[in-house]
Short mmCIF file of C-alpha atoms and ligand atoms in Angstrom, two decimals:
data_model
loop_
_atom_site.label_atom_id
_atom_site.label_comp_id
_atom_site.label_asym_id
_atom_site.label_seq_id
_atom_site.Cartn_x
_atom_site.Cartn_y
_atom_site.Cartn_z
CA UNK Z 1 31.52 42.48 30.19
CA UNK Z 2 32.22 43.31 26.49
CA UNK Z 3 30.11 44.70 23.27
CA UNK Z 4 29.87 42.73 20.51
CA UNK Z 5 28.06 43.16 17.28
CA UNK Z 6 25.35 40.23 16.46
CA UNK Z 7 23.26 39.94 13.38
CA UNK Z 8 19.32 39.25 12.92
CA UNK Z 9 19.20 36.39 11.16
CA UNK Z 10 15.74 37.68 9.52
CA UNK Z 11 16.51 40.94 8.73
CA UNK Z 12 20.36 40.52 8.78
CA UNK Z 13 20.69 44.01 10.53
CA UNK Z 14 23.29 44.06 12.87
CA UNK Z 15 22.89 45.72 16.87
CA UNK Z 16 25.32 45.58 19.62
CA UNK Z 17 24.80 43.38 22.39
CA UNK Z 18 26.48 43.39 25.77
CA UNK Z 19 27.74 40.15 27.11
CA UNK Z 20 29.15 38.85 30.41
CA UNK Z 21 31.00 35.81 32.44
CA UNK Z 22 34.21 33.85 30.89
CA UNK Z 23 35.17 34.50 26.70
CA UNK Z 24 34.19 30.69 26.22
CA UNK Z 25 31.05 31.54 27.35
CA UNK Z 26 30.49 34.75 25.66
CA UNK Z 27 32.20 33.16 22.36
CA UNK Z 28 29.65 30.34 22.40
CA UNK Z 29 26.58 32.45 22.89
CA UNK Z 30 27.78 34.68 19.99
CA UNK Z 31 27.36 31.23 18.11
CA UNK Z 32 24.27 29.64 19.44
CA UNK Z 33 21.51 32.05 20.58
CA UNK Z 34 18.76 33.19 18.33
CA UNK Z 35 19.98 36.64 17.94
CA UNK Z 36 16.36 37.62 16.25
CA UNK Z 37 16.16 41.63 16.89
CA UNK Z 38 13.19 42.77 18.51
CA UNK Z 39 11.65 44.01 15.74
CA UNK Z 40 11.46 40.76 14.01
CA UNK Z 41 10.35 38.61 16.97
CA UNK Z 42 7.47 41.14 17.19
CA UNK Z 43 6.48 40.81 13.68
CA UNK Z 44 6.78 36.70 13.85
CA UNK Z 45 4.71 36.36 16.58
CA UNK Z 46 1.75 38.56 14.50
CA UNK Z 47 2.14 36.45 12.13
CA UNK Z 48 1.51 33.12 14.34
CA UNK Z 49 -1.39 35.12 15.87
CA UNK Z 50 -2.60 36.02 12.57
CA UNK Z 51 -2.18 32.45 11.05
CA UNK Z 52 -4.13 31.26 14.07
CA UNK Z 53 -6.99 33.70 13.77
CA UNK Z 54 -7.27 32.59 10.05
CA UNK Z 55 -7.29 28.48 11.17
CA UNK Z 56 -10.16 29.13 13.22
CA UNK Z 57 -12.49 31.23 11.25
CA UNK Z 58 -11.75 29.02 8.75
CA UNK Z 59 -12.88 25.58 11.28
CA UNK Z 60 -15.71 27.83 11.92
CA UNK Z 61 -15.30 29.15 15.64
CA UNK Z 62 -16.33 32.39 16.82
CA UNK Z 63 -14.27 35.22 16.89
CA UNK Z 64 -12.79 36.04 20.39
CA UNK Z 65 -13.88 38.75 22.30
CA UNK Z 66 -11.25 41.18 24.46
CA UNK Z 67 -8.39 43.35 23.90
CA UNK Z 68 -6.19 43.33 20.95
CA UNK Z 69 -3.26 41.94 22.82
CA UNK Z 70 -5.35 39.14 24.28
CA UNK Z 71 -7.61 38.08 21.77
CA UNK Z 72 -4.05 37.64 19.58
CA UNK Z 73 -2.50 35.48 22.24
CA UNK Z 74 -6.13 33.75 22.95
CA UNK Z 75 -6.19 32.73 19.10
CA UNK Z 76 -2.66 30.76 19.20
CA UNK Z 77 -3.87 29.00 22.92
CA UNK Z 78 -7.19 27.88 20.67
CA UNK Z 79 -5.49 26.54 17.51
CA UNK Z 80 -3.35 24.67 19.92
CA UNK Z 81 -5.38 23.02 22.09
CA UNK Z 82 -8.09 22.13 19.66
CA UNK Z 83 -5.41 20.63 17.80
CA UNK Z 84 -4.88 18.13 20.60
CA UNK Z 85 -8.42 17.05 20.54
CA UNK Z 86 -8.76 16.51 16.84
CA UNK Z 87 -5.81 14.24 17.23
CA UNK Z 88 -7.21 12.12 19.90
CA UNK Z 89 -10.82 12.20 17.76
CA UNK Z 90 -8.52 10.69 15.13
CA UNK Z 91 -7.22 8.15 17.75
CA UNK Z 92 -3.71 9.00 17.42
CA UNK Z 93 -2.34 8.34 20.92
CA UNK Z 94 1.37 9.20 21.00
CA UNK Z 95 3.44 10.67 24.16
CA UNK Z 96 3.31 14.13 22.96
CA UNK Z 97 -0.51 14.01 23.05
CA UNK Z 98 -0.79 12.40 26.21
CA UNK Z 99 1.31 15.08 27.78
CA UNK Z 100 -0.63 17.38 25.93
CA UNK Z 101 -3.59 16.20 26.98
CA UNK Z 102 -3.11 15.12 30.56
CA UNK Z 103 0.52 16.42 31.56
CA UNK Z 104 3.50 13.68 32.69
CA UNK Z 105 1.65 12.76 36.38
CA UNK Z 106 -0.88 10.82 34.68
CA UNK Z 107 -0.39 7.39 33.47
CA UNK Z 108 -0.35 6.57 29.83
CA UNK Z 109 -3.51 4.48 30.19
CA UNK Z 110 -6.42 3.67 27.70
CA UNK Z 111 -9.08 4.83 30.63
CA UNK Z 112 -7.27 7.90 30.06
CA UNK Z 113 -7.89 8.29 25.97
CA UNK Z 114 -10.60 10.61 24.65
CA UNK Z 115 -13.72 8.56 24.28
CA UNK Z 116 -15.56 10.08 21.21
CA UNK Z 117 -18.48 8.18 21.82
CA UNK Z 118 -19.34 9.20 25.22
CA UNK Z 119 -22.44 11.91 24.60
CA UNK Z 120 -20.64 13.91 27.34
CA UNK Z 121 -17.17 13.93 25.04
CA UNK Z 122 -19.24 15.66 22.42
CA UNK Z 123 -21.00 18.07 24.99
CA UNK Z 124 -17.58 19.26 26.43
CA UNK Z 125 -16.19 19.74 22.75
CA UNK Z 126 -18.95 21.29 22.05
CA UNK Z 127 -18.52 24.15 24.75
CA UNK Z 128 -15.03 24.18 24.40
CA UNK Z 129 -15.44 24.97 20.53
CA UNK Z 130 -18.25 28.00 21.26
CA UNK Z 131 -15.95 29.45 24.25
CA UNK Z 132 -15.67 33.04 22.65
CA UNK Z 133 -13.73 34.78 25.65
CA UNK Z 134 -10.02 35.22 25.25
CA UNK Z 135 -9.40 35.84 29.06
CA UNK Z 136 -10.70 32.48 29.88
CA UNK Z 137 -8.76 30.78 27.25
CA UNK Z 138 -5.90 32.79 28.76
CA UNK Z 139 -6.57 31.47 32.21
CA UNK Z 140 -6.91 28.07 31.27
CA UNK Z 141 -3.41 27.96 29.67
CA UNK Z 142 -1.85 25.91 32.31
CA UNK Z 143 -4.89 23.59 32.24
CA UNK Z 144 -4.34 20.20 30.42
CA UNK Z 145 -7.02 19.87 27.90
CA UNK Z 146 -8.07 16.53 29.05
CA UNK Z 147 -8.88 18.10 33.07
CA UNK Z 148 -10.51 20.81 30.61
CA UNK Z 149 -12.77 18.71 29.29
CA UNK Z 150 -13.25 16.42 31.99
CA UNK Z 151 -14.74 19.54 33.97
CA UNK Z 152 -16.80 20.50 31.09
CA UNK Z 153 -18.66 17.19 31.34
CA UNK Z 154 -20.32 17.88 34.41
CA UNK Z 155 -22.23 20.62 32.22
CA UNK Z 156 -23.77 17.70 30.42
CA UNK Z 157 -27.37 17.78 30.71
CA UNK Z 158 -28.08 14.25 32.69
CA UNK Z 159 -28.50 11.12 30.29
CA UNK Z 160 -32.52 10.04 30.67
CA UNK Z 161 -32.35 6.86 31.81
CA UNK Z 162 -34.84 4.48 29.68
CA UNK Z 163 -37.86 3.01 31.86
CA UNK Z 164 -36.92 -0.42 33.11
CA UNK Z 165 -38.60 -2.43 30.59
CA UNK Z 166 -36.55 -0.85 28.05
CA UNK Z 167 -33.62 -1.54 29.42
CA UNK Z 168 -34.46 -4.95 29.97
CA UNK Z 169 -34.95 -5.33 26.42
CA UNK Z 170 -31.89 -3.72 24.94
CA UNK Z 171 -30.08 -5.53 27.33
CA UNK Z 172 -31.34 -8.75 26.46
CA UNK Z 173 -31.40 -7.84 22.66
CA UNK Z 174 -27.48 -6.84 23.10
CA UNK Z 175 -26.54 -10.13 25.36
CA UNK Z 176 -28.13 -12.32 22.70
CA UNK Z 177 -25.89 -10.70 19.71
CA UNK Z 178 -22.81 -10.86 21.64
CA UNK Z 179 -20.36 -13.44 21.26
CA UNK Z 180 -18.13 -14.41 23.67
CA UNK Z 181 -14.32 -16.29 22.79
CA UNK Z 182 -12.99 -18.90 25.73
CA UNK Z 183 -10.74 -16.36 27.10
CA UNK Z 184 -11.51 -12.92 25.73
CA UNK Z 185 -8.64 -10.46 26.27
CA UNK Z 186 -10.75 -7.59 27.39
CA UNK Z 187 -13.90 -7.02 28.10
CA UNK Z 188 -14.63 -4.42 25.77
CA UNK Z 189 -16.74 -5.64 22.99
CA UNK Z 190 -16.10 -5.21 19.28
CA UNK Z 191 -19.51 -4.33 17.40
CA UNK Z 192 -19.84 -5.02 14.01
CA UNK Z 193 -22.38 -3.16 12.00
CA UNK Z 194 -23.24 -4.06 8.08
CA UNK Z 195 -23.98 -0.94 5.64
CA UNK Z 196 -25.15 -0.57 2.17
CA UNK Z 197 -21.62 -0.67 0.66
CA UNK Z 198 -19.98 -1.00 4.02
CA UNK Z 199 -18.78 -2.61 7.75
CA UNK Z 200 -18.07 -0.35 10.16
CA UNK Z 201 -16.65 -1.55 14.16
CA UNK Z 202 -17.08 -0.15 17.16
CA UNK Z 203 -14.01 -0.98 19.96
CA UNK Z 204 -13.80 2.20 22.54
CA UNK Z 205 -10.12 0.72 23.42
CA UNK Z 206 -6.90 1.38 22.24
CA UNK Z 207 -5.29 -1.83 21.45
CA UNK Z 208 -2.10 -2.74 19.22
CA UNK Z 209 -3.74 -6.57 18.80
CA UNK Z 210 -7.23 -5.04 17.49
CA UNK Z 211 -5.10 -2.22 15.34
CA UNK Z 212 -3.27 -4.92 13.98
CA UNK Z 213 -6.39 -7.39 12.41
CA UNK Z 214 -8.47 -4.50 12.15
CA UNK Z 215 -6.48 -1.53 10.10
CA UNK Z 216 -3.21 -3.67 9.32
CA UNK Z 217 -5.26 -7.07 8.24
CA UNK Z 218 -8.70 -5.83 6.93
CA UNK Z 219 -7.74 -2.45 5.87
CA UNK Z 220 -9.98 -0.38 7.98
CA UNK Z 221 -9.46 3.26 8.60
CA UNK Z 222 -10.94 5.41 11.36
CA UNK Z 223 -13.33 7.44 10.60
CA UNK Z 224 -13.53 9.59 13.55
CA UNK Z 225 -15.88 7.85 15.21
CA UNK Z 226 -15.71 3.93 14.78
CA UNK Z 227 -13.37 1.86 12.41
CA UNK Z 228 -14.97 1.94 9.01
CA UNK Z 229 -14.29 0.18 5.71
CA UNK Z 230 -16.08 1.55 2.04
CA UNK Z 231 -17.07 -2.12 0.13
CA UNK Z 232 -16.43 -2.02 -4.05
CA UNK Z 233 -17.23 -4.57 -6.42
CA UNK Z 234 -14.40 -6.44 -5.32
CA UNK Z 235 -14.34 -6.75 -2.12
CA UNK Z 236 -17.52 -9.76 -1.93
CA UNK Z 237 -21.15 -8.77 0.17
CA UNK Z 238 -21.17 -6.23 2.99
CA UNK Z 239 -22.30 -9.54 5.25
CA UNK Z 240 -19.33 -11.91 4.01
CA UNK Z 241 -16.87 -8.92 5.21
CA UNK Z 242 -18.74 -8.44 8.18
CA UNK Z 243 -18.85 -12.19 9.08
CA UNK Z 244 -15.03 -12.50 7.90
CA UNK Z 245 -14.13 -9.26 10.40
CA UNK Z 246 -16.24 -11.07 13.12
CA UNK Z 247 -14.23 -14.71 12.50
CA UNK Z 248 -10.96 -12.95 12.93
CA UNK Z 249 -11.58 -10.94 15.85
CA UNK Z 250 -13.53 -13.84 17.76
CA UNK Z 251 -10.29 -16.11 16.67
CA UNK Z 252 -8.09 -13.28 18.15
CA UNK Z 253 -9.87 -13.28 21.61
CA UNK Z 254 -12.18 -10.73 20.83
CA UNK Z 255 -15.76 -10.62 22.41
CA UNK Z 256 -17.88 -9.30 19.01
CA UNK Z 257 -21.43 -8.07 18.69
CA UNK Z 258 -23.66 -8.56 15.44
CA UNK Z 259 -27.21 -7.84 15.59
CA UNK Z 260 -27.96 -10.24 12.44
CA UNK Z 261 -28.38 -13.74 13.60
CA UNK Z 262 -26.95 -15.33 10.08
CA UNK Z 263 -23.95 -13.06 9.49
CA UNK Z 264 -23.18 -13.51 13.39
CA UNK Z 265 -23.38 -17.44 12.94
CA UNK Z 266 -21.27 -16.97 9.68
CA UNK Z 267 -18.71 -15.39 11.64
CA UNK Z 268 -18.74 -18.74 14.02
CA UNK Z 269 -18.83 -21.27 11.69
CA UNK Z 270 -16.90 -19.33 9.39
CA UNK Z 271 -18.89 -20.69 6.34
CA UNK Z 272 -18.48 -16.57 5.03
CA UNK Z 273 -17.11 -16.21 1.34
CA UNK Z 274 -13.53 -15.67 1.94
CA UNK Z 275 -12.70 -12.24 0.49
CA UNK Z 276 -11.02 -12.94 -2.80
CA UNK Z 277 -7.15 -10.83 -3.02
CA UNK Z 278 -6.20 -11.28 -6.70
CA UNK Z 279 -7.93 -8.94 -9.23
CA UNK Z 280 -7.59 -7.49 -12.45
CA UNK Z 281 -9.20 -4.03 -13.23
CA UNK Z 282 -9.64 -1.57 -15.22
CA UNK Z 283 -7.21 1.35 -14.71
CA UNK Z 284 -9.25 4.56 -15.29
CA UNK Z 285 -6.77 7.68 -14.38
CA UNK Z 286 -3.59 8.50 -14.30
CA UNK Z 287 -0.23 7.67 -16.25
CA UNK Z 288 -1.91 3.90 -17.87
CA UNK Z 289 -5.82 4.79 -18.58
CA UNK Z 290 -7.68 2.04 -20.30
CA UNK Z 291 -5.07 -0.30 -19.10
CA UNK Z 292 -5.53 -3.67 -16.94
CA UNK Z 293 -3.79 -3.67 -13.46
CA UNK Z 294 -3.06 -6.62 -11.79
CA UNK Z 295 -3.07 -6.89 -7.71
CA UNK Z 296 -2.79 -9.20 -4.85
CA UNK Z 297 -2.36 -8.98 -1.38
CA UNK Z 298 -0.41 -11.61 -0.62
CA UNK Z 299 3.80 -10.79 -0.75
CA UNK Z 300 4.51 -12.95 -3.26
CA UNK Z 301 8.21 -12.32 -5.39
CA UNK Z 302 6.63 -15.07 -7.90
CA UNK Z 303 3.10 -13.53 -8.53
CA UNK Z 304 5.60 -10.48 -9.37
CA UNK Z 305 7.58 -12.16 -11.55
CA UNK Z 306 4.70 -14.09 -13.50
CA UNK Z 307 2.79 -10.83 -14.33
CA UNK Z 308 6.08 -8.89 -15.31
CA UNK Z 309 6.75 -11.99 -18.23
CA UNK Z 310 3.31 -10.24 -19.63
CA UNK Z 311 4.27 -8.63 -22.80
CA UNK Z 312 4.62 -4.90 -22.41
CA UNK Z 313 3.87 -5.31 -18.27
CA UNK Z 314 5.00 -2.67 -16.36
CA UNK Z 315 5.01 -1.81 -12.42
CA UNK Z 316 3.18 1.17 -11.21
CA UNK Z 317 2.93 0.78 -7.45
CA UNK Z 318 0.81 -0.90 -6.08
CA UNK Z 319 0.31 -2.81 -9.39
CA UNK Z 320 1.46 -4.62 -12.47
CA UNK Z 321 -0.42 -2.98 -15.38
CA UNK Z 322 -0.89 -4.24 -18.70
CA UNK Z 323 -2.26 -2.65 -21.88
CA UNK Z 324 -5.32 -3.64 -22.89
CA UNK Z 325 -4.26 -5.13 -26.69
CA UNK Z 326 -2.41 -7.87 -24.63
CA UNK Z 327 -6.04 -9.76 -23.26
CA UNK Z 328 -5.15 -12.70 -24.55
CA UNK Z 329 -2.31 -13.34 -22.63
CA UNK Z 330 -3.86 -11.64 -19.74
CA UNK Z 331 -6.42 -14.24 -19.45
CA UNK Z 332 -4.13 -17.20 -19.88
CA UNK Z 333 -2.37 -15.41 -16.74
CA UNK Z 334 -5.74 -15.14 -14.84
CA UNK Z 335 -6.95 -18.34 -15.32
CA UNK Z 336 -3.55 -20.03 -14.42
CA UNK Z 337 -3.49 -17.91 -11.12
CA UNK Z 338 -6.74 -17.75 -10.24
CA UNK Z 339 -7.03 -14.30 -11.09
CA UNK Z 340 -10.85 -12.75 -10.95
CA UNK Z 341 -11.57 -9.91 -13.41
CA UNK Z 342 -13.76 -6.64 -12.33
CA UNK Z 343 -16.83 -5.60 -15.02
CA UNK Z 344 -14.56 -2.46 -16.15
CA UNK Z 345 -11.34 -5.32 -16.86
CA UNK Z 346 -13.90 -7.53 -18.56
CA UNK Z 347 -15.49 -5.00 -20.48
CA UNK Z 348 -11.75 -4.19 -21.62
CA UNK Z 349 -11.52 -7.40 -22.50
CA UNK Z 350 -14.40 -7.47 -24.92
CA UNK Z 351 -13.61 -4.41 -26.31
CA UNK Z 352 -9.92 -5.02 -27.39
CA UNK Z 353 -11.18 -8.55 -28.58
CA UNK Z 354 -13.51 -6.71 -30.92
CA UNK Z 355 -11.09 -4.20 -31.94
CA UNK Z 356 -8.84 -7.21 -32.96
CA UNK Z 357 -12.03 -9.16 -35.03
CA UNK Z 358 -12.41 -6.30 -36.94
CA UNK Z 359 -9.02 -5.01 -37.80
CA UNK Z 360 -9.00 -5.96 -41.55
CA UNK Z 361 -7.00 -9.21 -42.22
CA UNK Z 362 -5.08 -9.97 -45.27
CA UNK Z 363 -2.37 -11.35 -46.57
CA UNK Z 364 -0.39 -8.70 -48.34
CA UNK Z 365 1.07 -9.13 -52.07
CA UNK Z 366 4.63 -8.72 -52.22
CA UNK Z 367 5.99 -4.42 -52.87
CA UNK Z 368 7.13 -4.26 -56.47
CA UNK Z 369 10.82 -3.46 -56.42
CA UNK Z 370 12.20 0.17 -58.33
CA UNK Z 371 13.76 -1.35 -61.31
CA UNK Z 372 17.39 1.17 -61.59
CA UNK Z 373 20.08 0.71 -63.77
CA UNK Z 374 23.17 -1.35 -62.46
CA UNK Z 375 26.19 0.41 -63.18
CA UNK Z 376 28.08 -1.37 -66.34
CA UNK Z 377 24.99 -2.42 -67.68
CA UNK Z 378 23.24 -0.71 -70.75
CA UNK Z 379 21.55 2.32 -70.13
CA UNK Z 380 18.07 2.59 -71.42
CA UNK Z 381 17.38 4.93 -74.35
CA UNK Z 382 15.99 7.98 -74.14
CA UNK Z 383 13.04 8.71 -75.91
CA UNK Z 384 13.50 11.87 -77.86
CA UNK Z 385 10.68 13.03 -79.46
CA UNK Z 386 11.96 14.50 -82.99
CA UNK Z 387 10.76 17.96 -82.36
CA UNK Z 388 11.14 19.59 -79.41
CA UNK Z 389 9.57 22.81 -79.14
CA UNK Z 390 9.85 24.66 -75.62
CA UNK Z 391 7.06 26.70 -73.91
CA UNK Z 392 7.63 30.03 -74.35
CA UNK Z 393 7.36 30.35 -69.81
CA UNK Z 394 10.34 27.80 -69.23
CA UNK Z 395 12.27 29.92 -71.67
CA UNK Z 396 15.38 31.38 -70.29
ZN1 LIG G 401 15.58 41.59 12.49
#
């Protein structure tokens, strides 16, 4: 056993600690342990507490109710575990979650994922988000939120079953919009749904396949509750995307649902307008605004390469841009590549064409040159007039 001095790391005060067994041991823990004093521990772990308590007013849960001391360590338990659920809402299914979630005995399974659209998923969130006592957050800490929630569902107010004739119907309204591919590669069904200005599909199962044509191929993004993608003027009809979506997943083994007969035979014969990858728009914002930006989807070193010869091009990721005075040039480019331009690049267009019409044109007359004396040759004379009379100001 021997004293040694140690220093906080936070406050950099030192204390005297006593340490036992062999000097390589003692020597390494002098190096390695957190030698925080207690003071500062104390004051770091307020600070979590109090960083919690502010996270979840803020998300808009209700304040806990019990002592001091538990309603502090209630507050971290919250923030952490309601954490773990907005990840799965967000379908981000990684080991740490799982374990989170359901602990290492269970397999890593899809069966196992949060299902957002179960009614009873919401219910149990629901509960779990208005639970207001810190002591039961505090005996729940061993609890894996997913066997938390789980339990919570049987608080679910039973789903009223539709009369029979009902659910004839939707089943026979469902069963005629679904399409089936030879060999589907799950049974889960992909349902396509057309918006105003947007597709959004429905696939309750985690797959890397459906990830990949879904987010990686048609640029979907989750939206918390079904895969979603916004339409702009360049991106063709909400039904062509919808058909195209349908085409590709059907293709991929997919068993898809579209309630509309013509988009869901568009998606089968795939007679959908393909969606068209090489634009040129208007740049509104940022570092180039009023400038044209040129993209394409396709990885292409030579499409690069083309649009960089453009006079005064330059690359701002994820596109070449152009300024507008070079439309000429810009067109030739389109046209040769099959380029389409948005209403904002072809209004750009027409405006730096009539900019150009009515700059002024002429032909400018040569500049007179200074006619100065060579050296050697004959100065000119000075005209002096004969009487030179000074103001009396310039007078000296
Ligand atoms: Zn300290």
């Amino acid at each position: 056993m021997a004293k040694y001095s140690v220093e906080c790391p936070a406050c950099n005060k030192s204390y005297t600690v006593q340490l036992y067994g062999p000097g390589r041991d003692r020597e390494y823990k002098l190096n390695n342990w957190d030698w925080t004093c207690d003071a500062c521990r104390e004051k770091q772990r307020q600070e979590e507490n109090a960083k919690a308590a502010a996270e979840n007013a803020a998300a808009g849960l209700p304040a806990l109710t019990g002592t001091e001391k538990q309603i502090a360590w209630a507050e971290t338990l919250r923030v952490e575990r309601l954490g773990v659920i907005r990840k799965a809402l967000a379908g981000e299914y990684d080991y740490s979650y799982m374990s989170a979630f359901w602990g290492n005995s269970i397999g890593y399974t899809d069966e196992k994922c949060l299902q957002p659209e179960d009614p009873r998923t919401a219910h149990a969130i629901e509960v779990l988000r208005r639970q207001a006592s810190a002591r039961w957050w505090i005996d729940q800490r061993e609890t894996k939120v997913g066997i938390v929630l789980t339990a919570l569902f049987a608080s679910h107010p039973p789903v009223k079953e539709d009369p029979p004739e009902i659910r004839e119907a939707k089943e026979e309204v469902l069963a005629e919009a679904t399409v089936r591919p030879e060999q589907p590669k799950t049974e889960t069904v992909a349902e396509i749904r057309v918006g105003e200005k947007s597709v959004e599909v429905s696939f309750p199962e985690k797959r890397e396949d459906f990830w990949q044509i879904i987010k990686k191929g048609l640029g979907y993004t989750w939206s918390g509750s079904s895969w979603k993608r916004s339409l702009g003027v360049t991106h063709g009809t909400p039904a062509d995307r919808a058909a195209e979506a349908g085409n590709k997943l059907l293709a991929a083994g997919f068993i898809i649902r579209i309630l509309d007969p013509a988009i869901r035979q568009a998606a089968i014969d795939a007679t959908f307008e393909p969606e068209h990858t090489r634009w040129i728009s208007k740049i509104i914002a940022g570092e180039y605004p009023g400038w044209f930006s040129i993209t394409w989807k396709e990885d292409s070193r030579s499409l690069y390469d083309a649009a960089r010869k453009l006079k005064r091009s330059k690359y701002s990721k994820p596109a070449v841009v152009v300024p507008a005075e070079q439309f000429e040039a810009v067109l030739d480019f389109a046209g040769m590549y099959g380029f389409r331009l948005s209403p904002g690049a072809q209004a750009l267009v027409d405006m730096a064409r009539t900019a150009k019409e009515s700059a002024l044109v002429a032909a400018p007359v040569p500049a007179k040159k200074e006619a100065l004396p060579e050296p050697g040759s004959k100065p000119a004379c000075l005209n002096v007039p004969e009487n030179v009379e000074v103001d009396d100001e310039f007078k000296d």
